[in-house]
Amino acid sequence: MPAGKCGCTKYETRVHVIYVGGTIGMIRNESGVLTTVPKMLEKKLRDIPSCHDQTVANKTDEKCLLALPAVSGAPYRVLYDLVEFDPLLESSCMGFSDWQRMAHEVGKKYNSYDGFVILHGTDTLAYSASMLAFMLENLNKPVVVTGAQLPIFEARSDGRDNFLGALLVAGNYNIPEVLVFFGNKLFRGCRTTKLNSDSFHAIDSPNLPPLGRVGVNIEINSRQIFRPCNVKPFSLHCALEKNVALLRIYPGITASVMQAFLKEPIKGVVLQTYGAGNFPVGREDLMDALREAIHRCVIIVNISQCSAGMVTNTSETGNELLKLGVIPGYDLTQEAAFAKLAYVLSKPEWDVPNKKKVMLLSLRGELTTNKVAKINDIDLIEGVARTLHMSTAVEKQQMCSTFYPALVASAVTEGDTHKLSDLKQYGANLCDTNCDGRSALHLACFLGKMNCVCFLVSSGCPVNVHDRFNRTPLHEAIDTDNHEIIKVLLKNGATLNDQPLVQAELLRALTERGKVKRMESFRLAGADLTLADRTGRTALHYACQLGNHEVVDYLLPHYENPYVKDELGMAPIDYAKAANHAHIITLLRFRENELAEQDPCACLN
Ligand code: ASP
């Protein structure tokens, strides 16, 4: 996850903070009224020691970044920058174009950061989090949305805790989800709703326990994390269907009100019914309105007005709606139901029957269709725990963290994806790292177990995870010259993290040892073979000097400019001449002719 070292013992991660608006970044004006002041948040954050440590920032390559002070229990040092919307938005005024802007901002910076934080007003925060959860497809990094009841800069403030908690989560945990951090709890974004207008616990997730809590310790429930089941790169889906509406049923509702909601150009309606999905099915006028809309291919999703619990098919009236073609929304929040409809309806590749099917699926962990088959009491861990007479949850937790990585490693060694799948079922976190920071994916890449690589990546294991030696799975694949695995990793977002000078040093070492195959692996993984070291010399300079014609032969087609000079003003050919390597001079001359044919102006001096 982290990209480099900031001169302290911790590795650093980079988080991009997007301030959209809201109380969290407001200040009080002379009359004591909270107001947003453009370009104020970053300036003020720099003066708050708990939010920024300039000494650490000075040690980094990008001194303009803000740096979070060291936090015990957080493995990485978080460096962050901040952009803000212009104008800053009151969240009750937001709509589709604002969600699209937020998604674009994440998409634009996706490859440059390890995580994202969105600072947002609380009123429609749950809508934005739900919408982003669908728009950011195949997300592989945390996007944490937060806000506050009181600004960061107030003496009494939930804003500061929410801000710091969101940053820590975004920079330290590979949770490939849109999350909401509020009131010390970490929620799945598309499960949240605003339940309280004046408590510090304004946002809640009524139908799903928090994914994490930040107290004295940061506790993340890795078993709850929703990991994707496919191997696709991150993409943005910004085209949303705007003709969606929320219709809350109330006693005595008239057919004309319903018809007004359901009429053209509406394409989808979230029907908020009573209790477990009950609707006045005895009202033929209302049933006709629904029937007529469904006939026109309007998709209607039934969710409950209750803040907790779900719509089931067991109630008689719910069943009547089902027969009509209304889709049960199970335990979707109104925000998630609305967002999902806007997303699903905007997919041109699905026809209406398919869109209806997709509405029933859990795309981002937004709904629980039926009770998940629980691992029963006599599961693997329970069995061992009993044998060892363990009783407390902490003891079991500790046992899991020693037990599972070993079993996962042995499944990878055997190349057994069935075993991996079973272990996942039993609650093993396939993304866990050992004490050296190495993951199962590192091992699978090293051992060349392509089936395990694909399985782990498709289970959401982060491809750019760094071990203690700053090595990623991509390094393992390079060092074993496994080109197929390199390609799979790259396709799934892997990037070579080495600084250019480090890459140049490595190329020099490979040149000295004549390791052409490794150079090709390195190139496939994204290395630039023409990089120069501190003396301005490239691998080609060294190969010419050493007289290694195999390396020269390999390198030359990759050099658009084989005349490149080092700090002494020497080109590769000068070294070949000085060392009297006639064959290499011939190779260079041959390349010279080739280039001259392509571009008559280019010439060797
Ligand atoms: N009502 C404002 C908004 O939602 C302020 C806040 O809740 O942060 O933008």
Short mmCIF file of C-alpha atoms and ligand atoms in Angstrom, two decimals, residues 21-24 26 89-92 94 120-125 147-149 194, ligand 1:
data_model
loop_
_atom_site.label_atom_id
_atom_site.label_comp_id
_atom_site.label_asym_id
_atom_site.label_seq_id
_atom_site.Cartn_x
_atom_site.Cartn_y
_atom_site.Cartn_z
CA GLY A 21 -18.74 21.25 1.78
CA GLY A 22 -20.51 20.91 5.11
CA THR A 23 -20.10 21.82 8.74
CA ILE A 24 -16.91 19.82 9.17
CA MET A 26 -16.83 25.55 8.49
CA LEU A 89 -21.78 22.86 -1.32
CA GLU A 90 -24.58 22.71 1.19
CA SER A 91 -25.39 19.02 0.96
CA SER A 92 -29.16 19.55 0.90
CA MET A 94 -26.75 18.41 -4.03
CA HIS A 120 -19.35 16.25 3.11
CA GLY A 121 -22.38 17.83 4.76
CA THR A 122 -24.29 15.35 6.87
CA ASP A 123 -27.76 15.87 5.42
CA THR A 124 -27.31 13.93 2.20
CA LEU A 125 -24.05 12.22 3.07
CA GLY A 147 -18.80 14.95 7.92
CA ALA A 148 -19.57 16.40 11.31
CA GLN A 149 -22.06 18.10 13.54
CA LYS A 194 -28.91 9.93 8.72
N1 ASP B 1 -26.62 20.99 6.60
C1 ASP B 1 -25.30 21.06 6.09
C2 ASP B 1 -25.08 20.04 5.00
O1 ASP B 1 -25.60 18.96 5.06
C3 ASP B 1 -24.23 21.01 7.10
C4 ASP B 1 -23.82 19.66 7.59
O2 ASP B 1 -24.64 18.83 7.99
O3 ASP B 1 -22.62 19.38 7.55
O4 ASP B 1 -24.30 20.38 4.10
#
